Coordinates of C-alpha atoms in Angstrom, one line a residue:
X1387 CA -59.6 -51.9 -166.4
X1388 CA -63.2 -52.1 -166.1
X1389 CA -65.3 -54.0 -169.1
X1390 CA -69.0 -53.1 -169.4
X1391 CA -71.0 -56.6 -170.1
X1392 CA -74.1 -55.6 -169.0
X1393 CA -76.5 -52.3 -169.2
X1394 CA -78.7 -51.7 -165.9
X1395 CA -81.3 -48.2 -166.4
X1396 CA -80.6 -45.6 -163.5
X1397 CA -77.1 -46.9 -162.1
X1398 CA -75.9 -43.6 -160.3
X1399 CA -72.1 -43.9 -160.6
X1400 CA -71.5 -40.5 -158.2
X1401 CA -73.0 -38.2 -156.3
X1402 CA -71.2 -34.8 -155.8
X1403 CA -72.1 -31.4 -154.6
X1404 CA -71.4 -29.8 -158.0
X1405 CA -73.4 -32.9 -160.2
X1406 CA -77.3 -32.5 -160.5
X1407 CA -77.7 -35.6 -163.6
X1408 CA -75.4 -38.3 -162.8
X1409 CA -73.9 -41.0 -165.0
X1410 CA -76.7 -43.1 -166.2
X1411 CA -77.6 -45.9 -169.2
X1412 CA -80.8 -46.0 -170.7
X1413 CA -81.8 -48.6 -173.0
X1414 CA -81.8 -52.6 -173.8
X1415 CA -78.4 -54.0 -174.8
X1416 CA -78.2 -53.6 -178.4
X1417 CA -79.2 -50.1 -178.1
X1418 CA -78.4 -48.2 -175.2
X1419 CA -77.2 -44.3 -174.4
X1420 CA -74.9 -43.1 -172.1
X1421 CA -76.3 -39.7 -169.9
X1422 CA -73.2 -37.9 -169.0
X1423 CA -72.9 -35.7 -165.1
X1424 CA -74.3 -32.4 -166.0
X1425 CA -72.6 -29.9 -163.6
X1426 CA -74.2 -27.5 -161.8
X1427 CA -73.0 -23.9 -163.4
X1428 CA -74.1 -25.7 -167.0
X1429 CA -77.4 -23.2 -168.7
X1430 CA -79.5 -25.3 -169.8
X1431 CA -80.6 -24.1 -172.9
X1432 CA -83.6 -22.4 -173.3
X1433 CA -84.2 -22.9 -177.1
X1434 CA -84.0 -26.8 -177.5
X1435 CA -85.0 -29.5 -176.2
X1436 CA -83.5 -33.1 -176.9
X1437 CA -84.9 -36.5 -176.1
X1438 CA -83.0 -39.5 -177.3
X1439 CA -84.0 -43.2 -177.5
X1440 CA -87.3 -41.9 -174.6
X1441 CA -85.1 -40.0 -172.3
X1442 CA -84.5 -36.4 -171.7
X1443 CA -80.7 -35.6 -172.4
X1444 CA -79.4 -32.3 -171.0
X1445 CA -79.2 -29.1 -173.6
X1446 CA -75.8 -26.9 -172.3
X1447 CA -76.3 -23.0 -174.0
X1448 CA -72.6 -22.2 -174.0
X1449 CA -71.5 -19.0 -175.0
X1450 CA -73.0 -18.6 -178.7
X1451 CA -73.7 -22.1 -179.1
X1452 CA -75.9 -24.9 -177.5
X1453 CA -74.8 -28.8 -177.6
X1454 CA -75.8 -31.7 -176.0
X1455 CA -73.4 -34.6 -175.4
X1456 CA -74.4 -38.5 -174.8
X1457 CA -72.6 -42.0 -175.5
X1458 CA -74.9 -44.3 -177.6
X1459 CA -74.8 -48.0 -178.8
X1460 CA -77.1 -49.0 -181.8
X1461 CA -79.5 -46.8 -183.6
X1462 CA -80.3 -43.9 -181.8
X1463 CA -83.6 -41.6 -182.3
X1464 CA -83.5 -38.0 -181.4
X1465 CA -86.1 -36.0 -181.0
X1466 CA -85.6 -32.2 -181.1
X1467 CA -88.3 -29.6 -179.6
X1468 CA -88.3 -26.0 -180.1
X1469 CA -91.0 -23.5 -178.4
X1470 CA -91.9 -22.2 -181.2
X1471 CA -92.9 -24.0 -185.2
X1472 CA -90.1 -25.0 -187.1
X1473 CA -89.6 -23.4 -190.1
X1474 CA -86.5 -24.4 -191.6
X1475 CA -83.6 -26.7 -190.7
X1476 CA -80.6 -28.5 -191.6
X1477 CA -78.5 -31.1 -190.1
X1478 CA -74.8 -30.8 -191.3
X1479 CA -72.6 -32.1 -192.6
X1480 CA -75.0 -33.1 -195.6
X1481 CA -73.0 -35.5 -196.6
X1482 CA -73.6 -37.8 -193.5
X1483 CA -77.2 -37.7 -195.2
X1484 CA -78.9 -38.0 -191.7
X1485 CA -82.4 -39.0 -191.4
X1486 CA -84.9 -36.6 -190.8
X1487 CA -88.4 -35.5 -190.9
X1488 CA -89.9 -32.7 -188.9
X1489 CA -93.6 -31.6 -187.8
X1490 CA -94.6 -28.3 -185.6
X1491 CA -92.3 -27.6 -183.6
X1492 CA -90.5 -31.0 -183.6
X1493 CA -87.3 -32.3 -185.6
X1494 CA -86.9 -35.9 -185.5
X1495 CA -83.4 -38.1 -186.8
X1496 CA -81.7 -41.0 -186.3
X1497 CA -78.0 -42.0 -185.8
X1498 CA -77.2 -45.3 -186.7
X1499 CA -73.4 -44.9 -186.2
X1500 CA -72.0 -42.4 -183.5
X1501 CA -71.6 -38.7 -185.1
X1502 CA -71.2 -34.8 -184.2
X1503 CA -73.5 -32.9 -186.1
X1504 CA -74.6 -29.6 -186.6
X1505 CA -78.3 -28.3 -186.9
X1506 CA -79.3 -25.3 -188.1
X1507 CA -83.0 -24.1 -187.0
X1508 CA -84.7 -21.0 -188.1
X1509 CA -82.0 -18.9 -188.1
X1510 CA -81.5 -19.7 -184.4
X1511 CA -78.0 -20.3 -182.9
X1512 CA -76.6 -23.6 -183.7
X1513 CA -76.5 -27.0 -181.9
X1514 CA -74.3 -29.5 -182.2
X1515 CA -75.3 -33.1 -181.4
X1516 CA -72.3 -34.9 -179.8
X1517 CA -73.4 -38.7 -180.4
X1518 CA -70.4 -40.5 -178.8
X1519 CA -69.3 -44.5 -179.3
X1520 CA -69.4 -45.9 -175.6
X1521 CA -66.0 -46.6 -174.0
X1522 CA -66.3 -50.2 -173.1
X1523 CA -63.0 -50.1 -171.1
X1524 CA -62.4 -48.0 -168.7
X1525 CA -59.9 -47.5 -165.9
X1526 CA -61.5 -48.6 -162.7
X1527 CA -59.7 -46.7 -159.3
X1528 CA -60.0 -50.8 -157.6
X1529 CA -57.9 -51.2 -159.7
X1530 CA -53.8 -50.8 -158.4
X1531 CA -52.8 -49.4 -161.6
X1532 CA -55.1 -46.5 -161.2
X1533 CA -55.0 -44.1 -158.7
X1534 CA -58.2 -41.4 -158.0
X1535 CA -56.8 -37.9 -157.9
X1536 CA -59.5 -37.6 -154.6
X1537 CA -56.9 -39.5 -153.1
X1538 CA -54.8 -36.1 -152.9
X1539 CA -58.5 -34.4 -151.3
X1540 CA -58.4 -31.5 -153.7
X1541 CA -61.6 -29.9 -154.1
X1542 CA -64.2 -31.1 -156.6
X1543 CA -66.6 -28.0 -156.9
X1544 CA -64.2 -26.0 -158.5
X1545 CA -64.3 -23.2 -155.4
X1546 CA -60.4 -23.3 -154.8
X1547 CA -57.0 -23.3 -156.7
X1548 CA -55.4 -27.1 -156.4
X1549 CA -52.6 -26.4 -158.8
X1550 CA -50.6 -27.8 -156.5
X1551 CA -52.3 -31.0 -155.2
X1552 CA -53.1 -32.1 -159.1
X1553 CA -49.4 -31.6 -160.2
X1554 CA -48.2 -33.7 -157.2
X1555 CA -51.0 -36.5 -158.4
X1556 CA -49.5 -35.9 -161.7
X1557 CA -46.0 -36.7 -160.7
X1558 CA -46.3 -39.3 -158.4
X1559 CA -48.4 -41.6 -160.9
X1560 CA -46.4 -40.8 -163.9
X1561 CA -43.1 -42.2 -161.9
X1562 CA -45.0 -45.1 -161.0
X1563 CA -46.5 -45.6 -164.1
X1564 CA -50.2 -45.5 -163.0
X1565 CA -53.3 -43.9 -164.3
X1566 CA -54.6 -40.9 -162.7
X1567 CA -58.5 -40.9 -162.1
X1568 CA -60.7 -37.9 -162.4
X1569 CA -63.7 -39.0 -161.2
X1570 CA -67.0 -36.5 -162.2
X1571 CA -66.4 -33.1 -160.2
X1572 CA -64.3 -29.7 -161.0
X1573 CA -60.9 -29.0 -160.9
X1574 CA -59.7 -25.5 -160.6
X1575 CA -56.0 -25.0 -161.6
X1576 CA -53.5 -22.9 -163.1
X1577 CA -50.4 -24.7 -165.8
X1578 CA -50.2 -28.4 -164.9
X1579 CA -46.9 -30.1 -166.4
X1580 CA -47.9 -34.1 -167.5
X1581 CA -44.5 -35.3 -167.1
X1582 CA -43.2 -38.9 -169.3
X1583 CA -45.6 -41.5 -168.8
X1584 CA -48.3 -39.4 -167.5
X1585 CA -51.7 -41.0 -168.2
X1586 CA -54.5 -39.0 -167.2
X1587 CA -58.6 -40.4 -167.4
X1588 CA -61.6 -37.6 -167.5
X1589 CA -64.2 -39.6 -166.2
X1590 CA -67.6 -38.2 -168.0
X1591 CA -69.1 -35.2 -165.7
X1592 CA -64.9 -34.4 -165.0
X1593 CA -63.9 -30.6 -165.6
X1594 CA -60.2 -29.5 -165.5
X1595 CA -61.1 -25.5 -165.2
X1596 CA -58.2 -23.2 -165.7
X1597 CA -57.7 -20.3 -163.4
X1598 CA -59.3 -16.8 -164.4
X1599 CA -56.4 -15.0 -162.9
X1600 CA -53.5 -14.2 -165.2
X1601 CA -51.1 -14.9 -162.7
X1602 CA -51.7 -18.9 -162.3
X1603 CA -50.2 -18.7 -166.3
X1604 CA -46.5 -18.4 -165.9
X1605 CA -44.5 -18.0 -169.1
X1606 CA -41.9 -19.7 -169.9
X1607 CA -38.3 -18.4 -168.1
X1608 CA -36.4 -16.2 -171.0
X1609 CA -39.4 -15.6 -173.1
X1610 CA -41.4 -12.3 -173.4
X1611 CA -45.1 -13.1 -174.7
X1612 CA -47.4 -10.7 -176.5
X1613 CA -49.3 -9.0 -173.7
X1614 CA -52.2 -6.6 -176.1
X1615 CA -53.4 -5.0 -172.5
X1616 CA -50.5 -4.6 -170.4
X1617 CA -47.7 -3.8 -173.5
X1618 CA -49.9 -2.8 -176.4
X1619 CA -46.7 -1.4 -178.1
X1620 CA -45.1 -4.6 -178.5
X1621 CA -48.0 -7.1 -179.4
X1622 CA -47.7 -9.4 -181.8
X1623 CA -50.4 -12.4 -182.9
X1624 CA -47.6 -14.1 -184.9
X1625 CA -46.6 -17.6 -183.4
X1626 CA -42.7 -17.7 -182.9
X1627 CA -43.7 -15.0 -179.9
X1628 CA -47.0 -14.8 -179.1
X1629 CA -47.3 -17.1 -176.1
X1630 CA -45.3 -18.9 -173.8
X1631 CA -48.1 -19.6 -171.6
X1632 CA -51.1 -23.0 -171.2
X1633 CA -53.4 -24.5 -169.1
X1634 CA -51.6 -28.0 -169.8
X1635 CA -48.1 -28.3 -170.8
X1636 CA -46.7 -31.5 -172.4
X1637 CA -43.1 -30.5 -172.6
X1638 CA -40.2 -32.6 -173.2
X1639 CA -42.0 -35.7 -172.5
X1640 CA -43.0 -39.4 -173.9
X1641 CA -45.5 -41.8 -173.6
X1642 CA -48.1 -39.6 -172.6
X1643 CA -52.1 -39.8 -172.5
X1644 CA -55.1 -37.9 -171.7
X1645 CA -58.3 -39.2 -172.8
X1646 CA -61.9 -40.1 -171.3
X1647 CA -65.1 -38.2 -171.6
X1648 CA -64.4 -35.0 -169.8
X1649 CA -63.8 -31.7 -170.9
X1650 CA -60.6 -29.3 -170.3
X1651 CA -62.1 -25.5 -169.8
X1652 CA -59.4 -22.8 -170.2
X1653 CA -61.9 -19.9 -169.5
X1654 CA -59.7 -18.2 -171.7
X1655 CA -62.1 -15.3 -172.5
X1656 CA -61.5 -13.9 -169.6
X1657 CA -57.9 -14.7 -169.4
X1658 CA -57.6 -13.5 -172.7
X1659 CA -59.1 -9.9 -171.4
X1660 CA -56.4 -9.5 -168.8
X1661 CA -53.8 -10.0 -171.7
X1662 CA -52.2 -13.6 -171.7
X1663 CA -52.6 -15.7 -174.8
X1664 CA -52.4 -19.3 -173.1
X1665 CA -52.8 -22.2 -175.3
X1666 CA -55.3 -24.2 -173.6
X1667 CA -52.7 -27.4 -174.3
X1668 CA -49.5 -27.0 -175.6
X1669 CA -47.0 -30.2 -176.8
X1670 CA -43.5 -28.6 -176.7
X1671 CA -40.3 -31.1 -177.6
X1672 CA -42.4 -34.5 -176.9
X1673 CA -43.2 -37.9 -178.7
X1674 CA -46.0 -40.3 -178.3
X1675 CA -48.5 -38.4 -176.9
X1676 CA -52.3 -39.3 -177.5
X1677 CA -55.1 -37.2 -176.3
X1678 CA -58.2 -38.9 -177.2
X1679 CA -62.3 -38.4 -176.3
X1680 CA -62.5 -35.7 -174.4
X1681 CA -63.6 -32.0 -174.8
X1682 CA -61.5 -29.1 -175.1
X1683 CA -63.5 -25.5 -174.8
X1684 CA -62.3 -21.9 -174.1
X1685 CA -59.0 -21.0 -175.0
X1686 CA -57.1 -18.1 -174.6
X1687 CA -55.4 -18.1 -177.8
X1688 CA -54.3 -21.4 -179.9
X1689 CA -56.4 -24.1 -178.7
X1690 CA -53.3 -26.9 -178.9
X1691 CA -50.1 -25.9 -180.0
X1692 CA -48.1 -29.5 -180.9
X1693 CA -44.5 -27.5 -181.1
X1694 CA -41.5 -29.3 -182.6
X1695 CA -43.1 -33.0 -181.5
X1696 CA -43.3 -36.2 -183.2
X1697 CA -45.9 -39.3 -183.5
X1698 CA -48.5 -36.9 -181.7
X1699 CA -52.3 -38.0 -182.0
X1700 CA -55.8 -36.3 -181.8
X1701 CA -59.0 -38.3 -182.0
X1702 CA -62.5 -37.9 -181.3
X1703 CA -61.9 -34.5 -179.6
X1704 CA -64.7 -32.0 -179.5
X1705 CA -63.2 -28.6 -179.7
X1706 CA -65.2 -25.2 -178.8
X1707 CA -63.5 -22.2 -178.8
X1708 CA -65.2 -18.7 -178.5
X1709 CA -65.8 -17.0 -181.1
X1710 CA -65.5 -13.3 -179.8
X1711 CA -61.8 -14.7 -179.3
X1712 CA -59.7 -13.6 -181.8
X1713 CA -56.1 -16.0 -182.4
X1714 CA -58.3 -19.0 -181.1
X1715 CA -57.1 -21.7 -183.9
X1716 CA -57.9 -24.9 -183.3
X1717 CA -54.9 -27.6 -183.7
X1718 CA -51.6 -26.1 -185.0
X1719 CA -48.6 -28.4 -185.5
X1720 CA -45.3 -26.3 -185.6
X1721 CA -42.4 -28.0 -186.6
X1722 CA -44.0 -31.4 -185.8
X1723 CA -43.5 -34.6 -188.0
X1724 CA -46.2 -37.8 -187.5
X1725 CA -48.9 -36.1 -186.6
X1726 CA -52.4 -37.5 -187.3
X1727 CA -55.7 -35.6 -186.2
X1728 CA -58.7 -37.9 -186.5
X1729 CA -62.3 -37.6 -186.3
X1730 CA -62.3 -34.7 -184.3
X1731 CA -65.0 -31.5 -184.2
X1732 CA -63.8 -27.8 -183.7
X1733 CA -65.9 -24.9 -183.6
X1734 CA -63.0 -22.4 -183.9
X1735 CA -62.8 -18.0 -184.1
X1736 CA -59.8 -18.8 -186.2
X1737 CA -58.2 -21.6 -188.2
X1738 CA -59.1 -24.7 -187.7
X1739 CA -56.0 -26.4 -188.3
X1740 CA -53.0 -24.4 -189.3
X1741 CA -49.6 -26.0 -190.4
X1742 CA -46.6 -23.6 -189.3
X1743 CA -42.9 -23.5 -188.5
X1744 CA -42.6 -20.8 -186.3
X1745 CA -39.9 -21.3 -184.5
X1746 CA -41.7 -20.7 -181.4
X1747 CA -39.1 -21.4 -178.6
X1748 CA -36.0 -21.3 -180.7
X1749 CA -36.9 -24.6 -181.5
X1750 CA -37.2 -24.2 -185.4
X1751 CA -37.5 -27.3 -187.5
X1752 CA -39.4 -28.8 -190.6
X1753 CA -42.9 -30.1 -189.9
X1754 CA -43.8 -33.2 -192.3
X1755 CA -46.2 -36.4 -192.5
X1756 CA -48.8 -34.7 -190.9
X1757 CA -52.8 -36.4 -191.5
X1758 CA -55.7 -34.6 -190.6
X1759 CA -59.0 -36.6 -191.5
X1760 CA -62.1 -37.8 -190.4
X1761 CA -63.1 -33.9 -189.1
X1762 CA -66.0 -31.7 -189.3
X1763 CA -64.7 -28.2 -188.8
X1764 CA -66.5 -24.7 -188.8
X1765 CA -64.5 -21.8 -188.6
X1766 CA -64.6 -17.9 -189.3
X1767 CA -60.9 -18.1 -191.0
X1768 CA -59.5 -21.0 -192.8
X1769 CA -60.6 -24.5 -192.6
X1770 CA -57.1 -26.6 -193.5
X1771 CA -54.5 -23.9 -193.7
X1772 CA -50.5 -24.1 -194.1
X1773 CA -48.9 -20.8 -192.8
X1774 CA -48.3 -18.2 -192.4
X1775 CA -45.2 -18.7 -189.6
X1776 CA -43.6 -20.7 -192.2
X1777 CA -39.6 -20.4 -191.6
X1778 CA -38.6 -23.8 -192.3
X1779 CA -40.1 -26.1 -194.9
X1780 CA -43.5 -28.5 -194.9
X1781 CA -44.2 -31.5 -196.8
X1782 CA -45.8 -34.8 -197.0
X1783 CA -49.4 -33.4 -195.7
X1784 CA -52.5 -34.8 -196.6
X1785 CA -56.3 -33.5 -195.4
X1786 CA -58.6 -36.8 -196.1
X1787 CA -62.3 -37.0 -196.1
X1788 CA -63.0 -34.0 -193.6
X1789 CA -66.5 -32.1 -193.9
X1790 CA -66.2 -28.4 -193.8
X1791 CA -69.4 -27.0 -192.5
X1792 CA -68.2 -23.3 -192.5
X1793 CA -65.2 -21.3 -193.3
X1794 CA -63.7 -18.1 -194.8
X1795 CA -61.3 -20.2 -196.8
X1796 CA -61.6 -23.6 -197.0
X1797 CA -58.3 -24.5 -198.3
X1798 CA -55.3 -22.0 -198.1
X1799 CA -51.1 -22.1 -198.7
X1800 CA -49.1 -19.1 -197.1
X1801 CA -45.7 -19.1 -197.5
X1802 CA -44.2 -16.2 -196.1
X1803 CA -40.8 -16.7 -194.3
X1804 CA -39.0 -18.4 -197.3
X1805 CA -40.5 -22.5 -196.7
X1806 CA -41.0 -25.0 -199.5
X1807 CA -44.4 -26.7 -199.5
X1808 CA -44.2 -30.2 -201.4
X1809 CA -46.4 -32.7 -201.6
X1810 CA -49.9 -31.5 -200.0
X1811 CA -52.6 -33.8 -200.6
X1812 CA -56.5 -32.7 -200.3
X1813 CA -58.5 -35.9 -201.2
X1814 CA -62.4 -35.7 -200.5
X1815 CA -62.9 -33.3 -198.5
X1816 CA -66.4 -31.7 -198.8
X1817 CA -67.3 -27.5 -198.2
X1818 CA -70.5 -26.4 -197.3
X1819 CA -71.1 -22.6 -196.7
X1820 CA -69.5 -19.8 -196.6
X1821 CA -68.5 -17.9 -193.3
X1822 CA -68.3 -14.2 -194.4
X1823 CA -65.1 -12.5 -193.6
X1824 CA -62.5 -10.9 -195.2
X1825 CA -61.2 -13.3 -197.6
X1826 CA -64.0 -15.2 -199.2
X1827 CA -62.7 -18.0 -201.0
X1828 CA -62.4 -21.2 -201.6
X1829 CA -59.1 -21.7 -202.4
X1830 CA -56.2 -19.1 -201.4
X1831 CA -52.7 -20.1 -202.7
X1832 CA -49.8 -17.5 -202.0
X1833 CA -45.9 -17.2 -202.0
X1834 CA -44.9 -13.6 -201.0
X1835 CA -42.8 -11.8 -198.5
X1836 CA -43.9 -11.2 -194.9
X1837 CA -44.8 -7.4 -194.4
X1838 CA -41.9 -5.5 -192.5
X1839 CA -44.4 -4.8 -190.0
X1840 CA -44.8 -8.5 -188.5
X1841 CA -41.0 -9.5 -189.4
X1842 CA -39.3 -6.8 -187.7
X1843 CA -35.6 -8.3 -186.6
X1844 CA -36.6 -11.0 -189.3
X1845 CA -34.4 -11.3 -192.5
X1846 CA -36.7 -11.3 -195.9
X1847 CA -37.0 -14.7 -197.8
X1848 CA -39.8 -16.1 -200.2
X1849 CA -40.0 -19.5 -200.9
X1850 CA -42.2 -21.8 -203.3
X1851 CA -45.3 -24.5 -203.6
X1852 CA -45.1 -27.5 -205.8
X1853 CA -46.9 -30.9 -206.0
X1854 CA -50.3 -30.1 -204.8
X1855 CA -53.0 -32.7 -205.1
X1856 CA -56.8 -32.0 -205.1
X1857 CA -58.8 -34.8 -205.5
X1858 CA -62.4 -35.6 -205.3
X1859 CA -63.3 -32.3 -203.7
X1860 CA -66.6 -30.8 -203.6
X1861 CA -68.1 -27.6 -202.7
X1862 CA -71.9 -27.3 -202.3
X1863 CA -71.7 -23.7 -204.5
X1864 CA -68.9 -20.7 -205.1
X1865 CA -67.4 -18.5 -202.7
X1866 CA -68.2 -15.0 -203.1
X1867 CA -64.8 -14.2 -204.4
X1868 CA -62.3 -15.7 -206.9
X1869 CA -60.0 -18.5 -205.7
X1870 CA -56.3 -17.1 -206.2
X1871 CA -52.8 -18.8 -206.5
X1872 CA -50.6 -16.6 -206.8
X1873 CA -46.4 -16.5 -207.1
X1874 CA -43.9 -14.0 -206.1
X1875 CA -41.3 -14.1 -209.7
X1876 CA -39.8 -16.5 -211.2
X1877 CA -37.6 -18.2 -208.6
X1878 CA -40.8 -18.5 -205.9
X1879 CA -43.3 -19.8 -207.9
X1880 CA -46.6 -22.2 -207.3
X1881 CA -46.1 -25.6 -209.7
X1882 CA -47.5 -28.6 -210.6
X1883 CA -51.3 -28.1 -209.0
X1884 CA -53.2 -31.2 -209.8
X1885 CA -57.4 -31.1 -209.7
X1886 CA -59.0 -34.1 -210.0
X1887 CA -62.7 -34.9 -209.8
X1888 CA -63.1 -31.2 -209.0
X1889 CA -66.8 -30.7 -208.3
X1890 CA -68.4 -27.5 -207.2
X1891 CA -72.2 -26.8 -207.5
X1892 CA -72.3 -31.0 -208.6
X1893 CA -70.2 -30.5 -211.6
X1894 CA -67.1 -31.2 -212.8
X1895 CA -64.6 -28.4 -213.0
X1896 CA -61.9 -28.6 -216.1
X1897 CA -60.3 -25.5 -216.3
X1898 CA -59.3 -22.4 -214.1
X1899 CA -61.9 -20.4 -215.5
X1900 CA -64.7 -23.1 -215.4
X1901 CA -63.5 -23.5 -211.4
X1902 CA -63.4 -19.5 -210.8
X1903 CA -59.8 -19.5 -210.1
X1904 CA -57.5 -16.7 -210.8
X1905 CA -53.8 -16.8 -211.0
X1906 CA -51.0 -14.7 -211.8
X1907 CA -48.1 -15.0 -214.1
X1908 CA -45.4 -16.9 -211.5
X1909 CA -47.7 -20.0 -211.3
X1910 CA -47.1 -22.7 -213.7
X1911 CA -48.0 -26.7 -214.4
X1912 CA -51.4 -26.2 -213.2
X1913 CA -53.7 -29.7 -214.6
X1914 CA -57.3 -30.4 -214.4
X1915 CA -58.6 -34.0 -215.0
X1916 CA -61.3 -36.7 -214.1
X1917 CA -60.7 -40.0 -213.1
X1918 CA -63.9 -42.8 -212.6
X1919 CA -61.8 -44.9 -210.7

C-alpha cells in the first residue's frame, strides 16, 4: 500500500488517450484538494463554474444534473460562478448549516469537513458538490499484492468490449488473493462475476462502463425477467421477477471489496430502452462484501440489489441514477440481515432505499438488523421505505441521522404479501421539501392485500406493523397531503407507534391531529411524547 506524506502541486499521475485533467494536488499540507482525471466524453457544464481553494475544478453536466467531484484536506473554499446574477440559492441539506454569502453572479462557501451537498440556484438544475476525505492509503501496482488490470492489455478508452479480459483479471487475483488495479481509463464490459476474495481498486479518473447492447446482460439460467419491449404482455416491475440481469454480480461469494474513487456506469438508459432491467450491482447469496468510495451512475433498473446476503456494507457511495428511469431505486436489501449503508448520496427516480423480501431467485428469507445512516437522499418516490415485496418478515431496522433533501414520501411501511414489521427505528432524520408525485406525504403507513393484478400465481396474506420508533424527526413544513396509517381488520393491524420530539415547521407535534396524521380504525397504541434528554 502506498502512504501519502507529502503534497507536491501538478504531479501528473497518468496520461491516457481518454484523460484531458489528470490527477493532481493543489494546496499546502494542512489544506490541500485532490483534482480527479476528467475523461474525455465528460460535458462540461455550461451553467457553473467551480473554483476551489484557487483552482479551477471540472463541472460534469450529466443527464439532468451537474456535479463536480474533488478530494480535500482542511477547510476548503468554493467559489461558484454563474453567467448570469444570482438571484436565489440554497445549499442543502440545511442542516449542515454551510457557510455562505453570495455577490453578482458569485456563490461563495466553505467546507470545513468533507460533505456532498446540494445547491439549488435560480431555479436552475441542481448541483451537487462531491467534497471527498482523501484516501491516504492506497494500493500501489509496485506493490506484489496488487496487480494492474493493464497487465491483461484491455483497452482503456472504452472503444471495445473486454468482458472477457476483466473477468480473467478478476479470477486470477481473487485465487491469489491480490488486489486488482484500475488505473484512470475506461472499461467497456458486459456482467463481470467478482468471485470470493475479489478485491477490486477504482483508481480516481477509472470508469467500468457497461455495455449498451442488451445481449452482453445474460439472465440468470431458469429465470424469465420482465422484458416491457420485447414481452409487454408479461411485464412486471415487482422484485421476485423483475430481473435476473447486472453489470456486476457478487453471487455466492465472501470476502469481497470494491472501493476507490472511480465510478461504475451502467448506461442503463439505453439498456433499459431495449427492455432489460439490470441492476447496475447485484449481491446475491454472499457475506462480507464492502463496496466503499466510489460512484455508482445509470442503472437500468435497481441500482444494487443486496439479495438474501449478510454483513454487507455501503459507505461514502455517490449514487446517480436517471431520473427519466422509472424502477431505478437506489439500495434495496432483500432478504438480507447485517446490513449497514453509511454516509452515502443517491440521487434516485425511485426509492431511495427500499427494505423487501421478495423472494427474488427462490431465495426467500427474513431480512433483519439492517442500518441506514449518515445519507443525504433525493428521490421522486420514497426516501426510507419498507415494502412492498414483503413475503417474509422484517425487523430490527433503524434509519439514523440521514438528511432527506427531496422525496414523495419520506417515510413509508408497505406490507403487502403477509410480513411482520417489528421494531423499526427512525431517530433524527431531517425532511426538507417535497418532490411532487403521486402520494405526497410525509408519512405513509399501510397493511393491505396485494392487488390480484401484481400477485397473480401468489396466494393472499396480510400481515401486521408494531413497535415503531420516531424520534427526533423534523420536517422543514407539511406535505401536501395527510400522513396515513392505516390497518387491514382486526387481525393485521398497525400498533404501538411511538413519536417522540416530533417537530415539523419547528414545533413540537403531540397528537395525530396537531401532526396531520390520519388513521383508520385497525390502528391502535399510537403515543406522542417529548423527551429533553
Amino acid at each position: 500500500m502506498k502512504t501519502r506524506s507529502k503534497i507536491t502541486q501538478g504531479i501528473v499521475l497518468s496520461l491516457l488517450p481518454v484523460i484531458i485533467i489528470s490527477l493532481v494536488f493543489y494546496g499546502s499540507y494542512e489544506n490541500y484538494i485532490e483534482k480527479y482525471p476528467v475523461l474525455y466524453k465528460a460535458e462540461k457544464s455550461e451553467v457553473f463554474d467551480i473554483n476551489v481553494n484557487g483552482s479551477d475544478v471540472f463541472v460534469e453536466h450529466y443527464k439532468d444534473i451537474h456535479y463536480t467531484n474533488f478530494g480535500m484536506k482542511g477547510e476548503t473554499e468554493i467559489k461558484i460562478t454563474l453567467p448570469n446574477k444570482v438571484k436565489s440559492y440554497s445549499i442543502s441539506p440545511v442542516r449542515y448549516k454551510i457557510e455562505s454569502e453570495c455577490e453578482g453572479n458569485e456563490i461563495k462557501l466553505k467546507l470545513k469537513v468533507p460533505k456532498k451537498l446540494v445547491v439549488y440556484v435560480n431555479e436552475l438544475e441542481r448541483l451537487f458538490i462531491f467534497a471527498n476525505q482523501i484516501l491516504n492509503e492506497t494500493p500501489d501496482t509496485v506493490d506484489n499484492k496488487v496487480v494492474s488490470i493493464n497487465n491483461y492489455l484491455v483497452d482503456v478508452q472504452g472503444k471495445q468490449i473486454e468482458t472477457l479480459k476483466i473477468q480473467n483479471a478478476i479470477n486470477e487475483t481473487a485465487v491469489e488473493r491480490k488486489i486488482l488495479y484500475f488505473p484512470a481509463g475506461v472499461y467497456l464490459t458486459g456482467t463481470l462475476e467478482l468471485k470470493t476474495n475479489s478485491q477490486i481498486y477504482l483508481a480516481p479518473g477509472a470508469v467500468i462502463l457497461g455495455s449498451t447492447d442488451r445481449k452482453d446482460y445474460p439472465q440468470d439460467e431458469g429465470f424469465q425477467e420482465a422484458d416491457q419491449v420485447n414481452d409487454p404482455e408479461n411485464y412486471t416491475n415487482k422484485g421476485w421477477k423483475m430481473t435476473y440481469s447486472r453489470l456486476i454480480l457478487i453471487g455466492e461469494a465472501e470476502n469481497v471489496k470494491i472501493w476507490g474513487r472511480g465510478i461504475i456506469d451502467g448506461q442503463g438508459a439505453i439498456v433499459r430502452q431495449q427492455g432489460k432491467p439490470a441492476n447496475l450491482i447485484r449481491v446475491r447469496d454472499s457475506k462480507n462484501v464492502v463496496v466503499e468510495g466510489i460512484m455508482l451512475r445509470d442503472p437500468a433498473a435497481w441500482n444494487t440489489h443486496i439479495l438474501a446476503s449478510d454483513n454487507v456494507a455501503f459507505r461514502d457511495i455517490k449514487m446517480i441514477n436517471d431520473r427519466k428511469v422509472y424502477n431505478t431505486d437506489g439500495i434495496d436489501p432483500d432478504g438480507a440481515t447485517n446490513v449497514t449503508v453509511d454516509n452515502c448520496f443517491m440521487y434516485c427516480s425511485d426509492d431511495n432505499i427500499a427494505i423487501k423480501t421478495s423472494g427474488n431467485s427462490n431465495l426467500l428469507q427474513d431480512s433483519h438488523n439492517i442500518v441506514v445512516k449518515n445519507c443525504v437522499f433525493l428521490t421522486k418516490k420514497s426516501a426510507m421505505k419498507l415494502g412492498t415485496e414483503t413475503r417474509r418478515n422484517i425487523s430490527n431496522v433503524t434509519f439514523e441521522n440521514n438528511e432527506i433533501v427531496e422525496s414523495d414520501r419520506g417515510m413509508s411501511l408497505y406490507s403487502r404479501d403477509g410480513a411482520t414489521f417489528e421494531n423499526i427505528f427512525y431517530i433524527n432524520n431531517h425532511f426538507e421539501k417535497l418532490f411532487e408525485d403521486n402520494r405526497q406525504r410525509l408519512l405513509d403507513f399501510d397493511v393491505n392485500f396485494r392487488s390480484i393484478s401484481d400477485a397473480k400465481s401468489y396466494v393472499k396474506k396480510a400481515g401486521q406493523i408494531k413497535n415503531v420508533i420516531i424520534k427526533n424527526c423534523t420536517a422543514a413544513g407539511f406535505w401536501p397531503k395527510e400522513s396515513t396509517m392505516s390497518g387491514l381488520n382486526n387481525e393485521h393491524k398497525i400498533s404501538g407507534v411511538q413519536f417522540i420530539n416530533f417537530k415539523i415547521n419547528g414545533k413540537s407535534r403531540i397528537s395525530l391531529n396537531d401532526a396531520h396524521i390520519k388513521i383508520n380504525n385497525f390502528v391502535d397504541d399510537v403515543t406522542f411524547g417529548v423527551n429533553t434528554k
